[in-house]
Tab-separated table of C-alpha atoms and ligand atoms in Angstrom:
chain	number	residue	atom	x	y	z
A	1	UNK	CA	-25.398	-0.529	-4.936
A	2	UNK	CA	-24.688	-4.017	-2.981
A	3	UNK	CA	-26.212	-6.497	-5.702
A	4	UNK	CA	-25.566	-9.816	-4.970
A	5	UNK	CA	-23.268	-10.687	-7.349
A	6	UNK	CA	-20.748	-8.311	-6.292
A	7	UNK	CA	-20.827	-9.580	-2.841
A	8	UNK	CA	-21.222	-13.121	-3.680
A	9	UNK	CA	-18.120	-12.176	-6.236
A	10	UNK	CA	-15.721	-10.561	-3.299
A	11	UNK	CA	-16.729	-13.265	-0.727
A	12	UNK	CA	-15.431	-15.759	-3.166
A	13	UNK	CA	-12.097	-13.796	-3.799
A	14	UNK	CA	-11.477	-13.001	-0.095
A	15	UNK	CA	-12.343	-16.759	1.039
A	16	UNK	CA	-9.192	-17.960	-1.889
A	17	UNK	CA	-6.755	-14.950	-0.696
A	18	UNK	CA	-4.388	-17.136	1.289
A	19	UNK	CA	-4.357	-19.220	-1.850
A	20	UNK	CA	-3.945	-16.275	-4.138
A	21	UNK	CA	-1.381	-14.547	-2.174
A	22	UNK	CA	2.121	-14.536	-3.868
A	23	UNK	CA	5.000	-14.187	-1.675
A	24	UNK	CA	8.396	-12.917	-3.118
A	25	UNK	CA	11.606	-12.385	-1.227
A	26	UNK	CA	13.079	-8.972	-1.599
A	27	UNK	CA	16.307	-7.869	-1.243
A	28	UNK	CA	16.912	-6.512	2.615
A	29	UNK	CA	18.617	-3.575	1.613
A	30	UNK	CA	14.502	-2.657	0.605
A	31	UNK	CA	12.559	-2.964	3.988
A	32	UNK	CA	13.195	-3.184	8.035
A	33	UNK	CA	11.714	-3.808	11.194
A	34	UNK	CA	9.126	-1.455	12.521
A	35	UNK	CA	10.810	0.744	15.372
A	36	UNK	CA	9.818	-0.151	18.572
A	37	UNK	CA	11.165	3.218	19.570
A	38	UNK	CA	11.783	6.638	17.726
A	39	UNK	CA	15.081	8.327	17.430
A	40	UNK	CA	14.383	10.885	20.815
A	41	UNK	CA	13.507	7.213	23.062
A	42	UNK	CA	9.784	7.106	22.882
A	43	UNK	CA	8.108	4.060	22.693
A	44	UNK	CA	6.084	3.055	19.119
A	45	UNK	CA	3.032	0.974	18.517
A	46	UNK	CA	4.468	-1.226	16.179
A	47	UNK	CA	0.803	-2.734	15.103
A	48	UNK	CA	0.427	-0.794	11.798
A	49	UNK	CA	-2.895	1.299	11.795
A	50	UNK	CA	-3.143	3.272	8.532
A	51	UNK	CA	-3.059	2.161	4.528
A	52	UNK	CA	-0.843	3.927	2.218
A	53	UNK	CA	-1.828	3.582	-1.396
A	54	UNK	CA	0.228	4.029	-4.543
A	55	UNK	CA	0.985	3.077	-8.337
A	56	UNK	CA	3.614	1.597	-9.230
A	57	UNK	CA	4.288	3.925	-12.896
A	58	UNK	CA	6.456	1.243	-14.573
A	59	UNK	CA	4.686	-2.405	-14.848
A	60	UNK	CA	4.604	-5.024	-12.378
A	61	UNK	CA	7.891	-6.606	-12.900
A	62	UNK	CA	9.517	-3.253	-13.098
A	63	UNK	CA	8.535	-2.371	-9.456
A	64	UNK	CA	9.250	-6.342	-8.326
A	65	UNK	CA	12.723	-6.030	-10.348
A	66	UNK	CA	13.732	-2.896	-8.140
A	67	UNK	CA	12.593	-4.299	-5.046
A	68	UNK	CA	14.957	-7.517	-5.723
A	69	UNK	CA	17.902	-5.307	-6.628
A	70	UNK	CA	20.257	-4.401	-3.746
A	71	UNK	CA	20.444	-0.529	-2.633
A	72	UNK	CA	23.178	0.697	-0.349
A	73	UNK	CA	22.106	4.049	-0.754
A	74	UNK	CA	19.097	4.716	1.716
A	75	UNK	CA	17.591	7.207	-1.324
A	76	UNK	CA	17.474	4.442	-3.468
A	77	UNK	CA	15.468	1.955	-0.596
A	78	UNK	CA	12.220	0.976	-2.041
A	79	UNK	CA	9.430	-0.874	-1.111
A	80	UNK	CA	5.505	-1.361	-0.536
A	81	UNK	CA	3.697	-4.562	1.379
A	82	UNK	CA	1.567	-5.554	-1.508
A	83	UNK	CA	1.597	-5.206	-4.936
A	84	UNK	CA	-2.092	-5.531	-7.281
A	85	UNK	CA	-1.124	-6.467	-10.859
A	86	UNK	CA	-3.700	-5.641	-13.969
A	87	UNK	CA	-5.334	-8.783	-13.460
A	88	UNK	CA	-5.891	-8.577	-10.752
A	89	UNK	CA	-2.625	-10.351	-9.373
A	90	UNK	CA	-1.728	-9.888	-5.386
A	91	UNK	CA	1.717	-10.247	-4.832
A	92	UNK	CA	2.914	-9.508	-1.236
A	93	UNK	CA	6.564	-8.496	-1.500
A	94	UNK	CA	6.968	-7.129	2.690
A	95	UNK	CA	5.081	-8.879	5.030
A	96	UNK	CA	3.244	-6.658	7.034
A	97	UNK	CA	4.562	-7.197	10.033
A	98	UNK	CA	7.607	-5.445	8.546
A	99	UNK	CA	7.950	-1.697	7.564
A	100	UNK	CA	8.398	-0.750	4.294
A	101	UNK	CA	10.042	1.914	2.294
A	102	UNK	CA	7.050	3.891	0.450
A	103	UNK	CA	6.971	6.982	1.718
A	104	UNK	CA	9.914	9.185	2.359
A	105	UNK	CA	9.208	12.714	4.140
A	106	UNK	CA	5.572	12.144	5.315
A	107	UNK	CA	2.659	12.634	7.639
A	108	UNK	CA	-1.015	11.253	7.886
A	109	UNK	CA	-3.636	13.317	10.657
A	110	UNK	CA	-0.789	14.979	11.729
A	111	UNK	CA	1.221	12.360	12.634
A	112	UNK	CA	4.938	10.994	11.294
A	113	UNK	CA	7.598	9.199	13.287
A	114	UNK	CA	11.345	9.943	13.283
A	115	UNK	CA	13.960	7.278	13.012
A	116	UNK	CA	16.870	9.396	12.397
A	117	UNK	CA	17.030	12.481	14.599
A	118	UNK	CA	18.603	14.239	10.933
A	119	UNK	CA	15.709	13.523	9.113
A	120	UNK	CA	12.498	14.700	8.752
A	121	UNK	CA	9.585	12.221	10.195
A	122	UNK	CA	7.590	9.660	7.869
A	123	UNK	CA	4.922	7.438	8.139
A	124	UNK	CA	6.467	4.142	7.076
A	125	UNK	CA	6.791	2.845	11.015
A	126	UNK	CA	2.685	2.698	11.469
A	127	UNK	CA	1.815	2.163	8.051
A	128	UNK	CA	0.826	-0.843	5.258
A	129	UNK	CA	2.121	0.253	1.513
A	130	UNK	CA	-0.338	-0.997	-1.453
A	131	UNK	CA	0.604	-0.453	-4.696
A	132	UNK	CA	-1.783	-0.777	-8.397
A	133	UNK	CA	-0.031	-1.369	-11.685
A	134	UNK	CA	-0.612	1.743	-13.652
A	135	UNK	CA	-1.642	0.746	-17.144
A	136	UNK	CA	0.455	1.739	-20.086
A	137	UNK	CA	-0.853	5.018	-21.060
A	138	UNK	CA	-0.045	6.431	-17.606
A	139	UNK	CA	3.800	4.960	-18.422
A	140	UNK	CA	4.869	9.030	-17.938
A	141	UNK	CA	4.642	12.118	-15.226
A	142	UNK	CA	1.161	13.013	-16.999
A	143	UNK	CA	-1.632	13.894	-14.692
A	144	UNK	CA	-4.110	11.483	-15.313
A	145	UNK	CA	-4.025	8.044	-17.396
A	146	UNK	CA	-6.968	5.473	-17.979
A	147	UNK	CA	-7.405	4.307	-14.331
A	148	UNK	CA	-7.387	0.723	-13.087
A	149	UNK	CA	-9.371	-2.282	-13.982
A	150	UNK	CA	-12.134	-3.825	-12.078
A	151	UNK	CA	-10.031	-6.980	-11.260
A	152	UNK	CA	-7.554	-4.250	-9.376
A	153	UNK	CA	-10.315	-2.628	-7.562
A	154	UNK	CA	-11.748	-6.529	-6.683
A	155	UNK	CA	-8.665	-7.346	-5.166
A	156	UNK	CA	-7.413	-4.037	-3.777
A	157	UNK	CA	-10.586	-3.998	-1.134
A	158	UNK	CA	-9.888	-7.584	-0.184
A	159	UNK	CA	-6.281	-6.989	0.065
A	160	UNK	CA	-7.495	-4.019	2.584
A	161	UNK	CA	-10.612	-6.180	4.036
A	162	UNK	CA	-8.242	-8.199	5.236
A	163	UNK	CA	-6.101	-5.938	6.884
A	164	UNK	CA	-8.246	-3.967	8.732
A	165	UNK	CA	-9.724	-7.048	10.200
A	166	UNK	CA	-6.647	-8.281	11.389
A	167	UNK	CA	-5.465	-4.929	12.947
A	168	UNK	CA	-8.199	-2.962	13.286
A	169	UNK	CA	-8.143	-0.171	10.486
A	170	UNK	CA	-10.803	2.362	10.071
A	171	UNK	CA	-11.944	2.870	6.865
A	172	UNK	CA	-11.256	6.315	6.999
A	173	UNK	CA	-7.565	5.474	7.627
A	174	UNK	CA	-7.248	4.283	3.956
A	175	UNK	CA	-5.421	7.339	1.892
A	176	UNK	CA	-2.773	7.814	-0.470
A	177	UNK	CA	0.711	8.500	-1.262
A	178	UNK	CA	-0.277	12.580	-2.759
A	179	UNK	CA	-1.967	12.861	0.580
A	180	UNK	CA	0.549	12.075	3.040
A	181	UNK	CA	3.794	13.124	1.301
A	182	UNK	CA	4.844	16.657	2.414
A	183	UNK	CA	7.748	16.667	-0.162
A	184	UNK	CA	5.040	18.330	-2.824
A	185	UNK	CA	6.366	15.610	-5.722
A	186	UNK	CA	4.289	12.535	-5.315
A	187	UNK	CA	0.556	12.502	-6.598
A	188	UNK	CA	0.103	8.566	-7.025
A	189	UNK	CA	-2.318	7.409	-7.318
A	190	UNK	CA	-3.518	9.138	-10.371
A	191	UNK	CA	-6.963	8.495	-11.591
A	192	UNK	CA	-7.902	6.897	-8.475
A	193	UNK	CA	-11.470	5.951	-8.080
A	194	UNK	CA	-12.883	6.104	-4.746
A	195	UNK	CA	-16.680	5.158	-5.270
A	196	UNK	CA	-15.250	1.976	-6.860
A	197	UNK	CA	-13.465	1.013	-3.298
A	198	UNK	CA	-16.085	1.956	-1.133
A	199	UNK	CA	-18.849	-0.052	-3.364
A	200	UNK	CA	-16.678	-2.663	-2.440
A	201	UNK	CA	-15.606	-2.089	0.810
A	202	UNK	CA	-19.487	-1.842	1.352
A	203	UNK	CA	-20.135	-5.127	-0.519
A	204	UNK	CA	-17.722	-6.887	2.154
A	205	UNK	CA	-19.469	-5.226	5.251
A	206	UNK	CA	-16.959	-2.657	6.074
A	207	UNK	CA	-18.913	1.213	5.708
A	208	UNK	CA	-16.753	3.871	4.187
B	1	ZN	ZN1	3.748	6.434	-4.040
């Protein structure tokens, strides 16, 4: 599966990431500091150590639109790290040292953390959000739509290259949004292609 020109391909594309990388300033009301403590006074790793992935529904600017706009209301709070347009487009909207909002009532192996000794526990304090645009036949609650293109899948497994070289993510740490939520209404990413990742994730040295 590893020809050349795939590898030669992703090498390329993770070597011009820092370059490619668009940064965009979201409103505050959309993202916080990772806890260094949970809401009963135990201490938190505040290094995140899992992926979260999603899709984003509307288009791009639709998801970077809501991010920008201000929400008082914590139900409304919205946000994920990175963003991977149709073309392949990387736009990091929460840097990752930060946590985002993109998962409310959630767990992953087992494990959530809880902020606010009301609420349940979720998995925003260890984890790094990535959303795909969802292409416009999937523009609805439908189960399935035509999937994502091969410039999403290029730069979704450098996007996650690159994090779990610089804190140490398993592959197997990698999951998605209809995994971890325990609310039983999220099933993003629809039409997900695994194979596609790992053939990547392979091509860039990382085993799945
Ligand atoms: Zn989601």
């Amino acid at each position: 599966m590893n020809d050349r020109a795939l590898v030669q391909r992703l090498n390329t594309l993770r070597q011009g990431l820092p370059q490619r990388l668009q940064r965009i300033r979201i409103d505050a009301s959309n993202f916080g500091e990772r806890f260094r403590e949970d809401a009963f006074g135990n201490p938190l790793d505040v290094i995140p150590s899992m992926v979260v992935l999603h899709e984003t529904v509307y288009g791009l600017n639709s998801a970077i639109n809501t991010f920008m706009t201000h929400h008082p209301n914590d139900e409304d709070q919205v946000s994920y790290h990175v963003l991977i347009g149709e073309k392949g487009q990387i736009v990091q909207a929460v840097d990752p040292s930060k946590r985002a909002f993109g998962a409310g009532n959630s767990a992953f192996n087992g494990r959530w953390v809880v902020t606010n000794a009301k609420l349940s526990g979720s998995v925003n304090n260890f984890a790094l959000h990535l959303s795909l645009e969802t292409p416009l036949d999937g523009e609805d609650d439908g189960p399935a739509h035509s999937g994502y293109t091969a410039a999403q899948y290029d730069a979704l497994a450098v996007v996650l290259a690159d994090w779990m070289d610089r804190f140490a993510i398993p592959p197997e740490h990698i999951t998605t949004h209809r995994h971890v939520d325990l609310g039983l209404e999220r099933a993003d990413p629809r039409s997900f292609e695994w194979q596609k990742l790992q053939i990547r994730l392979a091509a860039l040295g990382f085993l799945c």
